[in-house]
Amino acid sequence: MTQQLPTHARIVIIGGGIVGCSTAYHLTQIGHTDVVLLERKELGCGTTWAAAGLVAQLRQNREMTNLAKYATQLYPALEAETGVATGYVTTGALGVCQTEDRRREWLRGSAMASAFGIEMTEISLKEAEDMVPGLSTQGLVSVFYLPNDGQTNPLDTTRALITGARMRGTKVFEDTAVTDIKVKKGAVCGVSTEHGDIGCEVVINCAGIWGRDVGKMANVSVPLYAAEHMHAVTQPIKGLKKIFPCVRDFDGRTYFKAENGAILFGGFEALAKPWGMKGIPKDFKFTELSEDWEQFSPFMECGLQRFPDLETAEIRHLSNVPESFTPDNAFMVGEAPGIKNFFVGCGMNSVGIASAAGCGRALAQWVDQGYPEEQLWPVDIRRYFHWQMNTRYVHDRVKETVGILYEHHYPNRQRTTARPVICSPFHDRLARHGACFSMLAGWERADWFAPPSVEPVHTYSWGRANWFPCQKEEHLAVRDTVGMYDLTSMHNYLVQGPDAEAVLQKICANDVAVPAGTVVYTPILNDHGGFESDLTVTRFSEDSFFIVTALGTGVRDFDYIQRRIPESARATITDVTHGYAMLAVMGPNARNLLATLTAADLSNAAFPFRTARQIDLGYARPWALRVTYVGELGWELYIPTGFAVPVFDAVMEAGKKFGLRLVGMQAVNSLRMESGYRHWETEIGPEDSPYEAGLGFCVNLDKGDFIGREALLRQKEKGITRKLAIFTLEDHEPLLLRSEPIFRNGEHVSEVTSGAYAFKLGSSIGMGYLRQPDGITNDWVLSGTYEILVEGKKYPARVHLKSPYDPKNERPKM
């Protein structure tokens, strides 16, 4: 280090890989010049330097795709701005399919690509061989071509980004390891390094494989772990083009790219090797690990199938470098929960080169204005829980995570490692009744129930999976008799204190100044009027409110509310999730069943919809909330955890004469879809307003000021240009999942936000936003002729403004 370390900077970035350099570049591009980047050794020396440099655009949703598409625009343009060439080349890419199942996956991907503005077509095997001399298509059933994918030189691209950042004021300090992060009053205020301290207002953790250790310095959970990642490079092969489309063989778990007349190939094995159990060596810099030809053998086998010339080609080098992976194979970006102004951009899961441009831009926007321009929940750091810092958990999960990128991405695909972590009190009871468990955020949840003759194991498919018949029976039980499901995993908070009502009135869009014993469904909005969450608020007493929200957004929602409780307010929020177990008893017979277990009056007159009471039930006194997420009469029972199992047994015994059936999460989802109930992240998110989502009834503009009110007033005055509609397919066979393109009068207008099979209606059902720039009306929506593209074929669809099942939502109020 030759420069003098400053004593203060507004923003400090930790980590000089491509993500850190991209973040510095984008911060300075929007006007932040007081930026310091600290790198423990040399820029790009951790994992960036060894990356293959592939830039694939298509990702799991529109937002992630847009991040990757941005790289194809930025990287070629950097040389003109900075004078540093990135080596970016538009090569195109081929996705090859060894099985019909893989082809079905790529057909769905092709439809997504079209909807997201990416060119992607199915081509013949001969066309593929003509594009890539030396490629063998023997054993393939199909090939898909993406002409605009590319590749770049990772180190050159990193140098170009940091050159642009330096041109606008960023100061870079290499050989400067961070040793601590200083926090004061819940916000970062500086960093300590081996060469001195720097005071600052913002810290951004872009430390790559060191990211989890840097997170620990601020007590922030950054669940990532390093795994060995290998690729080999051959000597030049005669007849091979210097540039040809990247070839991705997901079935063989291997990719191939041109490397100056040679082939670079590597992949993502099903069982990876975690690395760094004893820590990362202090002198780690441009470091390669020992060769492991046995671990590399699956890629070699696939290579010999796809490129027969590899049998006689000489391998010039086998590279083995650790990369960071996360539990769900998606990177982390955003402001960390529980601490202000500590941002994260790491855990790139081997897509760091393709995602660094968009990730850096999103972080810069987040720091600058408090939010990114696009909804980034799939990679938001707040999807993770504090317990996921657990070393054994991330170590065990990373063995499986590496392979996720190239596995079959079947609907409802479950992870098998690092389980179980969290079990509800009913877990063993559910298992005895044939539960096949799914896992979300560590929670084991009954996904579906197998009859005695069926093994409770997931068998995946792009069609009707093995649980489809069981799901149907559970679904219809709730519609026709009564069902019970365990949702102990829902997150519960208590907001308490003399100012609790005032705090929640400011945060919630609906009116929560209600009598004790009232349940309020309410959005929580941002300043633009978009959904930050939707949840229920139950008033327990004058100064105590019980909040129930989804498992997946538990950290995000708690953090969002906590940050908005003023320091001067006499109010607190407490997470009481593990203090309650929850059973939902739903269906036409729910009242009669529960009436055999309690003396409480459950009639409509005494216990109307959206009422909460503490009732005697068996030997316990749970809170009974008359609400529903499945569109039927029923109660959610919040039972103190120690009392939970006897209540379960009592309900099961009493339910025998009422046709009670246990219900899993697959049926809960299809029930909510059939009833037209929205789900945060799919139907509603930060860019969607209640009026656009058809949830204007849960907004109270007359109650006084609340976050998002001004935006809603403006929207109400101007009218909306987007509207969420419901679609059912006329053909009963195809399945809607998510992101299928929707066509109106032959023109692509939208995509399915989420889909399921509506067993009572007897067809697939999905939702999607329709757009009309001049102002959207119900007549315009209903006047169109609609089709939905599923696996390469368009199917006629009927449009509905409300669910065709119980459009007036009368059944929950029976």
Tab-separated table of C-alpha atoms in Angstrom, residues 235-465:
chain	number	residue	atom	x	y	z
A	235	GLN	CA	-4.302	-27.514	-26.248
A	236	PRO	CA	-5.576	-26.118	-29.589
A	237	ILE	CA	-7.627	-28.675	-31.521
A	238	LYS	CA	-7.320	-28.829	-35.297
A	239	GLY	CA	-10.438	-27.694	-37.138
A	240	LEU	CA	-11.986	-26.021	-34.094
A	241	LYS	CA	-13.184	-22.450	-34.515
A	242	LYS	CA	-11.585	-19.782	-32.353
A	243	ILE	CA	-15.068	-18.554	-31.460
A	244	PHE	CA	-18.176	-20.721	-31.309
A	245	PRO	CA	-21.383	-20.721	-29.231
A	246	CYS	CA	-21.032	-21.926	-25.671
A	247	VAL	CA	-22.518	-25.417	-25.369
A	248	ARG	CA	-24.435	-26.268	-22.205
A	249	ASP	CA	-25.329	-29.906	-21.592
A	250	PHE	CA	-27.397	-29.769	-18.412
A	251	ASP	CA	-28.015	-33.523	-18.491
A	252	GLY	CA	-24.258	-34.062	-18.554
A	253	ARG	CA	-23.762	-31.216	-16.029
A	254	THR	CA	-21.082	-29.738	-18.297
A	255	TYR	CA	-20.471	-26.567	-20.316
A	256	PHE	CA	-18.020	-26.004	-23.185
A	257	LYS	CA	-16.621	-22.728	-24.522
A	258	ALA	CA	-14.111	-21.676	-27.148
A	259	GLU	CA	-10.669	-20.759	-25.860
A	260	ASN	CA	-8.493	-19.545	-28.781
A	261	GLY	CA	-8.871	-22.692	-30.838
A	262	ALA	CA	-9.045	-24.923	-27.763
A	263	ILE	CA	-11.921	-26.013	-25.532
A	264	LEU	CA	-12.495	-24.943	-21.953
A	265	PHE	CA	-14.962	-27.226	-20.205
A	266	GLY	CA	-16.213	-27.712	-16.684
A	267	GLY	CA	-19.457	-28.060	-14.830
A	268	PHE	CA	-21.542	-28.451	-11.720
A	269	GLU	CA	-21.403	-31.876	-10.147
A	270	ALA	CA	-24.255	-33.425	-8.168
A	271	LEU	CA	-22.098	-33.861	-5.050
A	272	ALA	CA	-19.595	-31.048	-4.636
A	273	LYS	CA	-16.593	-30.704	-2.341
A	274	PRO	CA	-16.855	-27.942	0.285
A	275	TRP	CA	-13.582	-26.187	0.937
A	276	GLY	CA	-12.139	-24.061	3.725
A	277	MET	CA	-13.367	-25.950	6.771
A	278	LYS	CA	-10.285	-24.774	8.688
A	279	GLY	CA	-10.442	-21.260	7.312
A	280	ILE	CA	-8.974	-19.570	4.264
A	281	PRO	CA	-5.180	-19.235	4.277
A	282	LYS	CA	-4.005	-15.705	4.939
A	283	ASP	CA	-1.780	-15.713	1.850
A	284	PHE	CA	-4.588	-16.857	-0.487
A	285	LYS	CA	-4.031	-14.991	-3.787
A	286	PHE	CA	-4.516	-16.319	-7.329
A	287	THR	CA	-4.486	-19.671	-5.552
A	288	GLU	CA	-5.336	-22.989	-7.173
A	289	LEU	CA	-6.198	-26.124	-5.239
A	290	SER	CA	-4.917	-29.604	-5.884
A	291	GLU	CA	-6.097	-31.346	-9.038
A	292	ASP	CA	-8.828	-33.922	-8.529
A	293	TRP	CA	-9.314	-35.929	-11.704
A	294	GLU	CA	-11.768	-38.295	-10.026
A	295	GLN	CA	-14.055	-35.377	-9.115
A	296	PHE	CA	-13.641	-34.051	-12.655
A	297	SER	CA	-14.503	-37.387	-14.299
A	298	PRO	CA	-18.252	-36.700	-14.900
A	299	PHE	CA	-17.317	-33.657	-16.966
A	300	MET	CA	-14.753	-35.636	-18.914
A	301	GLU	CA	-17.324	-38.333	-19.658
A	302	CYS	CA	-19.776	-35.754	-20.963
A	303	GLY	CA	-16.971	-34.054	-22.881
A	304	LEU	CA	-16.118	-37.259	-24.733
A	305	GLN	CA	-19.787	-37.583	-25.733
A	306	ARG	CA	-20.206	-34.014	-26.940
A	307	PHE	CA	-16.726	-33.488	-28.435
A	308	PRO	CA	-15.187	-36.839	-29.472
A	309	ASP	CA	-11.914	-35.094	-30.383
A	310	LEU	CA	-11.282	-34.702	-26.652
A	311	GLU	CA	-10.235	-38.346	-26.591
A	312	THR	CA	-6.983	-37.465	-28.355
A	313	ALA	CA	-6.689	-33.842	-27.250
A	314	GLU	CA	-4.077	-32.859	-24.710
A	315	ILE	CA	-5.329	-31.227	-21.518
A	316	ARG	CA	-3.191	-28.164	-21.016
A	317	HIS	CA	-4.402	-27.334	-17.518
A	318	LEU	CA	-6.963	-28.391	-14.920
A	319	SER	CA	-7.993	-25.395	-12.844
A	320	ASN	CA	-9.447	-25.963	-9.382
A	321	VAL	CA	-10.436	-22.792	-7.524
A	322	PRO	CA	-12.922	-22.352	-4.658
A	323	GLU	CA	-16.065	-20.340	-5.293
A	324	SER	CA	-18.798	-19.246	-2.905
A	325	PHE	CA	-22.232	-20.855	-2.962
A	326	THR	CA	-25.400	-20.166	-0.955
A	327	PRO	CA	-28.076	-22.537	0.398
A	328	ASP	CA	-30.503	-21.825	-2.468
A	329	ASN	CA	-28.029	-21.215	-5.318
A	330	ALA	CA	-28.921	-17.524	-5.602
A	331	PHE	CA	-26.602	-14.670	-4.711
A	332	MET	CA	-27.183	-12.069	-1.993
A	333	VAL	CA	-27.728	-8.373	-2.519
A	334	GLY	CA	-29.197	-5.538	-0.471
A	335	GLU	CA	-29.190	-3.925	2.939
A	336	ALA	CA	-28.781	-6.463	5.722
A	337	PRO	CA	-31.551	-6.828	8.310
A	338	GLY	CA	-31.036	-5.615	11.837
A	339	ILE	CA	-28.313	-3.085	11.033
A	340	LYS	CA	-28.494	0.125	9.048
A	341	ASN	CA	-26.253	0.927	6.090
A	342	PHE	CA	-24.558	-2.468	5.914
A	343	PHE	CA	-25.015	-3.813	2.390
A	344	VAL	CA	-24.133	-7.176	0.897
A	345	GLY	CA	-23.224	-8.238	-2.639
A	346	CYS	CA	-21.699	-11.705	-2.594
A	347	GLY	CA	-22.320	-15.446	-2.730
A	348	MET	CA	-22.423	-15.460	-6.520
A	349	ASN	CA	-22.840	-19.229	-7.108
A	350	SER	CA	-20.584	-19.250	-10.166
A	351	VAL	CA	-22.627	-16.628	-12.045
A	352	GLY	CA	-20.641	-13.672	-10.712
A	353	ILE	CA	-19.295	-12.514	-14.060
A	354	ALA	CA	-22.723	-12.496	-15.710
A	355	SER	CA	-24.455	-10.946	-12.677
A	356	ALA	CA	-21.826	-8.478	-11.445
A	357	ALA	CA	-22.931	-5.653	-13.731
A	358	GLY	CA	-26.547	-5.776	-12.588
A	359	CYS	CA	-25.650	-6.538	-8.979
A	360	GLY	CA	-23.332	-3.514	-8.778
A	361	ARG	CA	-25.943	-1.264	-10.338
A	362	ALA	CA	-28.646	-2.494	-7.943
A	363	LEU	CA	-26.405	-1.951	-4.897
A	364	ALA	CA	-25.552	1.558	-6.050
A	365	GLN	CA	-29.237	2.394	-6.464
A	366	TRP	CA	-30.029	0.870	-3.058
A	367	VAL	CA	-27.365	2.967	-1.326
A	368	ASP	CA	-28.339	6.098	-3.237
A	369	GLN	CA	-32.137	6.085	-2.931
A	370	GLY	CA	-32.990	3.358	-0.434
A	371	TYR	CA	-34.275	0.788	-2.940
A	372	PRO	CA	-33.278	-0.781	-6.283
A	373	GLU	CA	-35.156	0.074	-9.457
A	374	GLU	CA	-36.304	-3.529	-9.860
A	375	GLN	CA	-37.852	-5.993	-7.435
A	376	LEU	CA	-34.969	-8.265	-6.397
A	377	TRP	CA	-36.560	-10.481	-3.765
A	378	PRO	CA	-35.111	-13.768	-5.169
A	379	VAL	CA	-31.618	-12.494	-4.273
A	380	ASP	CA	-32.457	-10.184	-1.357
A	381	ILE	CA	-30.221	-10.802	1.675
A	382	ARG	CA	-33.349	-10.562	3.859
A	383	ARG	CA	-34.590	-13.944	2.661
A	384	TYR	CA	-32.066	-15.530	5.031
A	385	PHE	CA	-32.398	-16.078	8.764
A	386	HIS	CA	-29.812	-15.470	11.449
A	387	TRP	CA	-29.487	-19.190	12.259
A	388	GLN	CA	-28.240	-19.799	8.726
A	389	MET	CA	-24.831	-18.515	9.810
A	390	ASN	CA	-24.434	-22.025	11.241
A	391	THR	CA	-21.212	-23.420	9.795
A	392	ARG	CA	-22.312	-27.036	9.615
A	393	TYR	CA	-25.550	-26.070	7.864
A	394	VAL	CA	-23.918	-24.112	5.036
A	395	HIS	CA	-21.115	-26.678	4.731
A	396	ASP	CA	-23.551	-29.558	4.324
A	397	ARG	CA	-25.905	-27.677	2.007
A	398	VAL	CA	-23.183	-26.472	-0.366
A	399	LYS	CA	-22.490	-30.082	-1.348
A	400	GLU	CA	-25.854	-30.027	-3.113
A	401	THR	CA	-26.054	-26.345	-4.038
A	402	VAL	CA	-23.311	-26.486	-6.650
A	403	GLY	CA	-25.301	-28.920	-8.769
A	404	ILE	CA	-28.574	-26.964	-8.641
A	405	LEU	CA	-27.625	-24.761	-11.572
A	406	TYR	CA	-27.638	-27.654	-14.049
A	407	GLU	CA	-30.126	-30.061	-12.466
A	408	HIS	CA	-33.697	-30.570	-13.707
A	409	HIS	CA	-35.573	-27.529	-12.420
A	410	TYR	CA	-38.806	-29.379	-11.828
A	411	PRO	CA	-41.690	-27.652	-10.054
A	412	ASN	CA	-41.458	-28.105	-6.280
A	413	ARG	CA	-37.934	-29.569	-6.483
A	414	GLN	CA	-36.774	-30.205	-2.930
A	415	ARG	CA	-33.299	-30.047	-1.422
A	416	THR	CA	-32.145	-33.147	0.423
A	417	THR	CA	-29.076	-31.960	2.375
A	418	ALA	CA	-28.939	-30.147	5.738
A	419	ARG	CA	-32.297	-31.509	6.860
A	420	PRO	CA	-34.109	-31.401	9.155
A	421	VAL	CA	-33.437	-28.047	10.810
A	422	ILE	CA	-36.784	-26.870	12.208
A	423	CYS	CA	-39.745	-29.144	12.923
A	424	SER	CA	-43.150	-28.143	14.224
A	425	PRO	CA	-44.506	-29.947	17.321
A	426	PHE	CA	-46.763	-31.938	14.968
A	427	HIS	CA	-43.947	-33.270	12.785
A	428	ASP	CA	-43.935	-36.840	14.075
A	429	ARG	CA	-47.738	-37.009	14.073
A	430	LEU	CA	-47.819	-35.850	10.442
A	431	ALA	CA	-45.142	-38.369	9.477
A	432	ARG	CA	-47.196	-41.202	10.967
A	433	HIS	CA	-50.102	-40.130	8.775
A	434	GLY	CA	-48.020	-40.363	5.598
A	435	ALA	CA	-46.689	-36.852	5.228
A	436	CYS	CA	-44.156	-36.223	2.484
A	437	PHE	CA	-42.260	-33.184	3.696
A	438	SER	CA	-41.065	-30.157	1.811
A	439	MET	CA	-38.642	-27.636	3.250
A	440	LEU	CA	-38.714	-23.846	3.215
A	441	ALA	CA	-36.260	-21.663	5.117
A	442	GLY	CA	-35.299	-24.639	7.267
A	443	TRP	CA	-38.873	-25.563	8.237
A	444	GLU	CA	-40.115	-29.073	7.524
A	445	ARG	CA	-43.695	-28.808	6.286
A	446	ALA	CA	-46.125	-31.501	5.149
A	447	ASP	CA	-46.240	-31.131	1.358
A	448	TRP	CA	-48.799	-33.862	0.710
A	449	PHE	CA	-50.034	-37.019	2.397
A	450	ALA	CA	-49.546	-40.471	0.909
A	451	PRO	CA	-52.169	-43.162	1.450
A	452	PRO	CA	-50.979	-46.353	3.185
A	453	SER	CA	-50.076	-48.066	-0.100
A	454	VAL	CA	-47.966	-45.169	-1.426
A	455	GLU	CA	-44.431	-44.237	-0.349
A	456	PRO	CA	-44.238	-40.554	0.712
A	457	VAL	CA	-41.445	-39.589	-1.682
A	458	HIS	CA	-41.426	-36.838	-4.311
A	459	THR	CA	-41.221	-38.071	-7.908
A	460	TYR	CA	-40.846	-34.991	-10.076
A	461	SER	CA	-42.331	-34.278	-13.463
A	462	TRP	CA	-43.218	-31.464	-15.877
A	463	GLY	CA	-46.640	-33.071	-16.034
A	464	ARG	CA	-48.709	-34.501	-13.229
A	465	ALA	CA	-46.265	-35.499	-10.499
